[in-house]
C-alpha cells in the first residue's frame, strides 16, 4: 500500500494547507464540556498533593476519569507552565489533532497509486486532507477539553503502523506499533483492544526470541493496570461500572446509523460493491489476507470490533460521535486508496473525492448552524430546514436522532458548549473558601448530578456524584428507572382538546401549545415546547401530516421508555442521607447549611464501608 517517499518533506505543504482549515473550523467550534472538568478535578487534587482522587481521604479513592495518560499530561503541563487544565487542555488537544493530520499527510503522499495518478499525488493528497480537516466531527473533537484528540492520535498512529506494508516486516516494526497501542491503552480503556490486536499482528513475526523484545512498550499498560488495582482496588475504571448496565443495541444501532448518515457512510456501499466484493471473490486475495496482508486484516477487524462493541453493547455515547471521531480520517484514507485503484484519471478522481467530501461534511455544519438559538434543545428537525425531497431522505435520521435525544445519547456540541458556559458563569474560579458560611477546616459536602464544573470550582468541598461516575457505591448500585411524575393516561386523554382545528391531527403549533400546558419536563429532558413538538413529530409522524390519535399514542409510549445514557445508576436508599450535604446552591451562590452537622472522618469511612458491603450482596 506504500512506497518510499522521494522527498522527505513532500507531505509538509499539503499538511500546512489542511492545518489552516482545521484551525479555522476548530476555532469556530472551540469549546469545553462539563465532563472535561471531571478530569480537571483529579488533576487539581494531584496538584494539591492528594493524588489522583475525586475526594481526598478519608473518602475512598475512585477512578472516575478513565483517561490516565491525559490527566498525567495535564498535571505535568501545570507543573511546568503554572497553567491549570482549563487553559491548556484545548491547545493540547488541538496539537494532537495537528499531529494526526501530519501522520495522515505523510501516508497520503507515500501511497502506492497507479502510475497515471502519481504526478498529481501531492494535489490529491491535499484534497483528501482538506476533506478530513473540514469535517465537522474532526473539527469538533480538536477541542472539548477531553482526551478524544489524544486517543485519535494514538489510533491513527497505530493503524498506519499496522498498515505499513505487506509482510515480512523488519524486526524494528514492532516497536512503534506496540508503542502506539500502549499509549492508546493508557489514554482510554478502549485502547486495550489495540494491545490485543498488536499481539495478533506480532504472531507471524515471532520467528526468534529476539523479535519478541519489540513488544516491550506493551509493558506500560500492564504496569498501569497493576497500579490501578493497587490504588483503586479495581481492574477497570469506575466509569465503566457507572455507564455500562446492560447491552443496549436499540440505542447503539441508531447512534451508528446517524453517524453513517451524517458522514456519508451510504457512499461506501457502491465503493465496496465495485471494489471490495470483486476482490474478495478471488482466492488469491484471501490467501494474501491471511498471509502477507494479515496486518491489514487485523486492523480492519479491530476497528470493526470497536464499532460493534459501541453499537451493540454500550449503546453509543453521551457525546455526538466522540468514540468514532478517529474513524473519519481513517475511512477517508482507505476510501481514497480504493477509489484510486479504480479511477486512474487524476481529474475524475479529484472530482469524485470532492463530491464525497461534500456529502460527508455538509450535513454536520448545516445542523450546527440550525441549532443556533436552540442549543439547549439539542435537536431540530431536518424537515424544518430542508426542501421536501431532501427532508424525506432525512426522516430516518431525524427519527433516530429524536429517539437518542430523549435518552441523552449523541448530544450535539452546541448543547455541551452552552451548558458548560452557563455553569462557568455561575461558579467561581477554582479554590477554597467559595462556600459562604463554611469555616476553614470544616468539611463541606455537596450532592450533584453534574459533577464537572462544580467539582473543579469547589476544590475544598467533597462532591457526591449521584449518578456514580465518581462514586464507587452508586456505580455498583442496581440501575433503576427514574421516578416520573408523569401521567401518560392523562396525556393521551388531552388529544381531543389539543386538536384545536378539529382535523384529528396535531401539528407542530398544537403540540407546542400542549407542551406549554402539560409538564413534559417531568420526564427529565429539559427542552423547550418547540423542541417537544419537533421530537414527537420526528418520532411518530410517519406520513408528514401531523400526529393522528394512533401516532400520538405511539409517541406517548416512546416517552415512557426513560432509560438515559450514563444516568441510570441511583444512590441506594439511605446513602444520600448518610452522606449528608451541608452545602447548598440557591441559583446564585453556594452557602453552608447551619442545620446540618459536618461529617466526621469516622462517619465517612463507616458509611462507605456499610453501603459497599450492601451493594456487593
Coordinates of N, CA and C in Angstrom, one line a residue, residues 36-170:
X36 N -15.2 17.3 30.9 CA -13.8 17.6 31.0 C -13.3 18.0 32.3
X37 N -14.2 18.7 33.0 CA -13.8 19.2 34.3 C -13.7 18.1 35.4
X38 N -14.3 17.0 35.1 CA -14.1 15.8 36.0 C -12.7 15.5 36.1
X39 N -12.0 15.3 34.9 CA -10.6 15.0 34.8 C -9.8 16.2 35.5
X40 N -10.3 17.4 35.2 CA -9.6 18.5 35.8 C -9.5 18.5 37.3
X41 N -10.6 18.0 37.9 CA -10.7 17.9 39.4 C -9.6 16.9 39.9
X42 N -9.5 15.8 39.2 CA -8.5 14.8 39.6 C -7.1 15.5 39.5
X43 N -6.9 16.2 38.4 CA -5.6 16.9 38.2 C -5.4 17.9 39.3
X44 N -6.4 18.6 39.7 CA -6.3 19.6 40.7 C -6.0 19.0 42.1
X45 N -6.6 17.9 42.4 CA -6.3 17.2 43.7 C -4.9 16.7 43.7
X46 N -4.4 16.2 42.5 CA -3.0 15.7 42.5 C -2.1 16.9 42.6
X47 N -2.4 18.1 42.0 CA -1.6 19.3 42.2 C -1.6 19.8 43.6
X48 N -2.7 19.5 44.4 CA -2.7 19.9 45.8 C -2.1 18.9 46.7
X49 N -1.6 17.8 46.2 CA -0.9 16.8 47.0 C -1.8 15.7 47.5
X50 N -3.0 15.5 47.0 CA -3.9 14.5 47.4 C -3.8 13.2 46.6
X51 N -3.2 13.3 45.4 CA -3.1 12.2 44.5 C -4.3 12.3 43.5
X52 N -4.4 11.3 42.6 CA -5.4 11.3 41.6 C -6.7 10.7 42.2
X53 N -7.4 11.5 43.0 CA -8.6 11.1 43.7 C -9.7 12.1 43.4
X54 N -11.0 11.7 43.6 CA -12.1 12.6 43.4 C -12.3 13.4 44.6
X55 N -12.4 12.8 45.8 CA -12.5 13.4 47.1 C -11.3 12.9 47.9
X56 N -10.5 13.8 48.6 CA -9.4 13.4 49.4 C -9.9 12.5 50.5
X57 N -8.9 11.8 51.1 CA -9.2 10.9 52.3 C -9.8 11.8 53.4
X58 N -10.8 11.1 54.1 CA -11.0 9.7 54.3 C -11.9 9.0 53.2
X59 N -12.3 9.8 52.2 CA -13.2 9.2 51.2 C -12.4 8.1 50.4
X60 N -13.1 7.1 49.9 CA -12.4 6.0 49.2 C -11.9 6.5 47.8
X61 N -10.7 6.1 47.5 CA -10.1 6.5 46.1 C -11.0 5.9 45.0
X62 N -11.3 6.6 44.0 CA -12.1 6.1 42.9 C -11.6 6.7 41.6
X63 N -11.6 5.9 40.6 CA -11.1 6.3 39.3 C -12.2 6.7 38.4
X64 N -12.6 7.9 38.4 CA -13.7 8.4 37.6 C -13.3 9.2 36.4
X65 N -12.1 9.1 36.0 CA -11.6 9.9 34.9 C -11.3 9.0 33.6
X66 N -10.9 7.8 33.7 CA -10.8 6.8 32.6 C -9.9 7.3 31.5
X67 N -9.0 8.2 31.8 CA -8.1 8.8 30.7 C -6.7 9.1 31.4
X68 N -6.1 8.1 31.9 CA -4.9 8.2 32.7 C -3.8 9.1 32.0
X69 N -3.4 8.8 30.8 CA -2.4 9.5 30.1 C -2.7 11.0 30.0
X70 N -4.0 11.3 29.7 CA -4.5 12.7 29.6 C -4.3 13.4 30.9
X71 N -4.7 12.8 32.0 CA -4.6 13.6 33.3 C -3.1 13.7 33.7
X72 N -2.3 12.7 33.4 CA -0.9 12.9 33.7 C -0.3 14.0 32.8
X73 N -0.7 14.0 31.6 CA -0.1 15.1 30.7 C -0.6 16.5 31.2
X74 N -1.8 16.6 31.6 CA -2.3 17.9 32.1 C -1.6 18.3 33.4
X75 N -1.4 17.3 34.2 CA -0.7 17.5 35.5 C 0.8 18.0 35.3
X76 N 1.5 17.3 34.3 CA 2.8 17.7 34.0 C 2.9 19.1 33.4
X77 N 2.0 19.5 32.5 CA 2.0 20.8 31.9 C 1.7 21.8 33.0
X78 N 0.8 21.6 33.9 CA 0.5 22.5 35.0 C 1.8 22.7 35.9
X79 N 2.5 21.6 36.1 CA 3.7 21.8 37.0 C 4.8 22.6 36.3
X80 N 4.9 22.4 34.9 CA 6.0 23.1 34.2 C 5.6 24.5 33.9
X81 N 4.3 24.8 33.5 CA 4.0 26.1 33.0 C 3.2 27.0 34.0
X82 N 2.7 26.3 35.1 CA 1.9 27.0 36.0 C 0.5 27.3 35.5
X83 N 0.1 26.7 34.4 CA -1.3 27.0 33.8 C -2.2 25.8 34.1
X84 N -3.3 26.0 34.7 CA -4.3 24.9 35.1 C -4.9 24.3 33.8
X85 N -5.5 23.1 34.0 CA -6.1 22.4 32.8 C -7.1 23.2 32.0
X86 N -8.0 24.0 32.5 CA -8.9 24.7 31.6 C -8.2 25.6 30.6
X87 N -7.0 26.0 30.9 CA -6.2 26.9 29.9 C -5.4 26.1 29.0
X88 N -5.0 24.8 29.3 CA -4.1 24.1 28.5 C -4.7 22.9 27.8
X89 N -5.9 22.4 28.2 CA -6.4 21.2 27.6 C -6.7 21.3 26.2
X90 N -7.4 22.4 25.8 CA -7.7 22.6 24.4 C -6.5 22.8 23.5
X91 N -5.6 23.6 23.8 CA -4.4 23.7 23.0 C -3.7 22.3 22.8
X92 N -3.6 21.5 23.9 CA -3.0 20.2 23.8 C -3.8 19.3 22.8
X93 N -5.1 19.4 23.0 CA -6.0 18.6 22.1 C -5.8 19.0 20.6
X94 N -5.8 20.3 20.4 CA -5.6 20.8 19.0 C -4.2 20.3 18.5
X95 N -3.2 20.4 19.3 CA -1.9 19.9 18.9 C -1.9 18.4 18.5
X96 N -2.7 17.6 19.3 CA -2.8 16.2 18.9 C -3.5 16.0 17.6
X97 N -4.5 16.8 17.3 CA -5.2 16.8 16.0 C -4.3 17.1 14.9
X98 N -3.4 18.1 15.1 CA -2.5 18.5 14.0 C -1.5 17.4 13.8
X99 N -1.0 16.7 14.8 CA -0.1 15.6 14.7 C -0.8 14.5 13.9
X100 N -2.0 14.2 14.2 CA -2.7 13.2 13.5 C -2.8 13.5 12.0
X101 N -3.1 14.8 11.7 CA -3.1 15.2 10.3 C -1.7 15.1 9.6
X102 N -0.7 15.3 10.4 CA 0.7 15.2 9.8 C 1.0 13.7 9.5
X103 N 0.6 12.8 10.4 CA 0.8 11.4 10.1 C 0.0 11.0 8.8
X104 N -1.2 11.5 8.7 CA -2.0 11.1 7.5 C -1.4 11.8 6.2
X105 N -0.9 13.0 6.4 CA -0.3 13.6 5.2 C 0.9 12.8 4.7
X106 N 1.7 12.4 5.6 CA 2.9 11.6 5.2 C 2.5 10.3 4.5
X107 N 1.4 9.6 5.0 CA 1.0 8.4 4.4 C 0.4 8.7 3.0
X108 N -0.4 9.7 2.9 CA -1.1 10.0 1.6 C -0.1 10.3 0.5
X109 N 1.0 10.9 0.8 CA 1.9 11.2 -0.3 C 2.8 10.0 -0.5
X110 N 2.7 8.9 0.3 CA 3.5 7.7 0.1 C 2.7 6.5 -0.4
X111 N 1.4 6.7 -0.6 CA 0.6 5.6 -1.0 C 1.1 5.1 -2.4
X112 N 1.0 3.8 -2.6 CA 1.3 3.2 -3.9 C 0.0 3.3 -4.8
X113 N 0.1 4.3 -5.7 CA -1.1 4.6 -6.6 C -0.7 4.2 -8.0
X114 N -1.7 4.0 -8.9 CA -1.5 3.8 -10.3 C -0.5 4.8 -10.9
X115 N 0.3 4.4 -11.9 CA 1.3 5.3 -12.5 C 0.6 6.6 -13.0
X116 N -0.6 6.5 -13.6 CA -1.2 7.7 -14.2 C -1.6 8.7 -13.1
X117 N -1.7 8.3 -11.9 CA -2.1 9.2 -10.8 C -1.0 9.8 -10.1
X118 N 0.2 9.2 -10.1 CA 1.3 9.6 -9.2 C 1.7 11.1 -9.5
X119 N 1.7 11.6 -10.7 CA 2.2 13.0 -10.8 C 1.3 14.0 -10.1
X120 N 0.0 13.6 -9.9 CA -0.9 14.5 -9.2 C -1.1 14.2 -7.8
X121 N -0.3 13.2 -7.3 CA -0.5 12.7 -5.9 C -0.4 13.8 -4.8
X122 N 0.5 14.7 -4.9 CA 0.5 15.8 -3.8 C -0.8 16.6 -3.8
X123 N -1.3 16.9 -5.0 CA -2.5 17.7 -5.0 C -3.7 16.9 -4.6
X124 N -3.7 15.6 -4.9 CA -4.8 14.7 -4.5 C -4.7 14.5 -2.9
X125 N -3.5 14.4 -2.5 CA -3.3 14.3 -1.0 C -3.8 15.5 -0.3
X126 N -3.6 16.7 -0.9 CA -4.1 17.9 -0.3 C -5.6 17.9 -0.2
X127 N -6.2 17.5 -1.3 CA -7.7 17.4 -1.4 C -8.3 16.5 -0.3
X128 N -7.7 15.3 -0.1 CA -8.1 14.4 0.9 C -7.9 15.0 2.3
X129 N -6.8 15.6 2.5 CA -6.6 16.2 3.8 C -7.5 17.4 4.1
X130 N -7.9 18.1 3.1 CA -8.9 19.2 3.3 C -10.2 18.6 3.6
X131 N -10.6 17.4 3.0 CA -11.8 16.8 3.3 C -11.8 16.3 4.7
X132 N -10.7 15.9 5.3 CA -10.6 15.4 6.6 C -10.7 16.6 7.6
X133 N -9.9 17.6 7.4 CA -9.8 18.7 8.3 C -11.1 19.6 8.2
X134 N -11.8 19.5 7.1 CA -13.1 20.2 7.0 C -14.3 19.5 7.5
X135 N -14.1 18.3 8.1 CA -15.2 17.5 8.6 C -15.6 18.1 10.0
X136 N -16.9 18.2 10.2 CA -17.4 18.8 11.4 C -17.0 18.0 12.7
X137 N -17.1 16.6 12.6 CA -16.7 15.8 13.7 C -15.3 16.0 14.1
X138 N -14.4 16.0 13.1 CA -13.0 16.1 13.3 C -12.7 17.5 13.9
X139 N -13.3 18.6 13.4 CA -13.1 19.9 14.0 C -13.7 20.0 15.4
X140 N -14.8 19.3 15.7 CA -15.4 19.4 17.0 C -14.5 18.8 18.0
X141 N -13.9 17.6 17.8 CA -13.1 17.0 18.8 C -11.6 17.3 18.7
X142 N -11.3 18.4 18.0 CA -10.0 19.0 18.2 C -9.9 20.0 19.4
X143 N -11.1 20.1 20.1 CA -11.1 20.8 21.4 C -11.9 20.0 22.3
X144 N -12.7 20.6 23.2 CA -13.6 20.0 24.2 C -13.0 19.8 25.6
X145 N -11.7 19.8 25.7 CA -11.1 19.5 27.0 C -10.9 18.0 27.3
X146 N -11.5 17.2 26.5 CA -11.5 15.7 26.7 C -10.2 15.2 26.0
X147 N -10.0 13.9 26.3 CA -8.8 13.2 25.7 C -9.1 12.7 24.3
X148 N -10.2 13.0 23.7 CA -10.5 12.4 22.4 C -9.5 12.6 21.3
X149 N -8.9 13.8 21.2 CA -7.9 14.0 20.2 C -6.6 13.2 20.5
X150 N -6.3 13.1 21.7 CA -5.1 12.3 22.1 C -5.3 10.8 21.7
X151 N -6.5 10.3 22.0 CA -6.8 8.9 21.6 C -6.8 8.8 20.1
X152 N -7.4 9.8 19.4 CA -7.4 9.8 18.0 C -6.0 9.7 17.4
X153 N -5.0 10.5 18.0 CA -3.7 10.4 17.5 C -3.1 9.0 17.6
X154 N -3.3 8.4 18.8 CA -2.8 7.1 19.0 C -3.4 6.1 18.1
X155 N -4.7 6.2 17.8 CA -5.5 5.3 16.9 C -5.0 5.4 15.5
X156 N -4.8 6.7 15.0 CA -4.3 6.9 13.7 C -2.8 6.4 13.6
X157 N -2.0 6.7 14.6 CA -0.6 6.2 14.5 C -0.5 4.7 14.5
X158 N -1.4 4.0 15.3 CA -1.3 2.5 15.4 C -1.8 2.0 14.0
X159 N -2.9 2.5 13.5 CA -3.4 2.0 12.2 C -2.4 2.1 11.1
X160 N -1.8 3.3 11.0 CA -0.8 3.5 10.0 C 0.4 2.6 10.1
X161 N 0.8 2.3 11.4 CA 1.9 1.4 11.7 C 1.5 0.0 11.3
X162 N 0.2 -0.4 11.5 CA -0.2 -1.7 11.2 C -0.4 -1.9 9.7
X163 N -0.6 -0.9 9.0 CA -0.8 -1.0 7.5 C 0.5 -0.5 6.8
X164 N 1.6 -0.6 7.3 CA 2.8 -0.1 6.7 C 3.2 -0.8 5.4
X165 N 2.7 -2.0 5.2 CA 3.0 -2.7 4.0 C 2.9 -4.2 4.3
X166 N 3.0 -5.0 3.2 CA 2.9 -6.4 3.4 C 4.0 -7.1 4.1
X167 N 3.7 -8.2 4.7 CA 4.8 -9.0 5.4 C 5.7 -9.5 4.4
X168 N 7.0 -9.8 4.8 CA 7.5 -9.7 6.1 C 8.0 -8.3 6.5
X169 N 7.9 -8.0 7.8 CA 8.3 -6.7 8.3 C 9.7 -6.8 8.9
X170 N 10.4 -5.7 9.0 CA 11.7 -5.8 9.8 C 11.4 -5.9 11.3

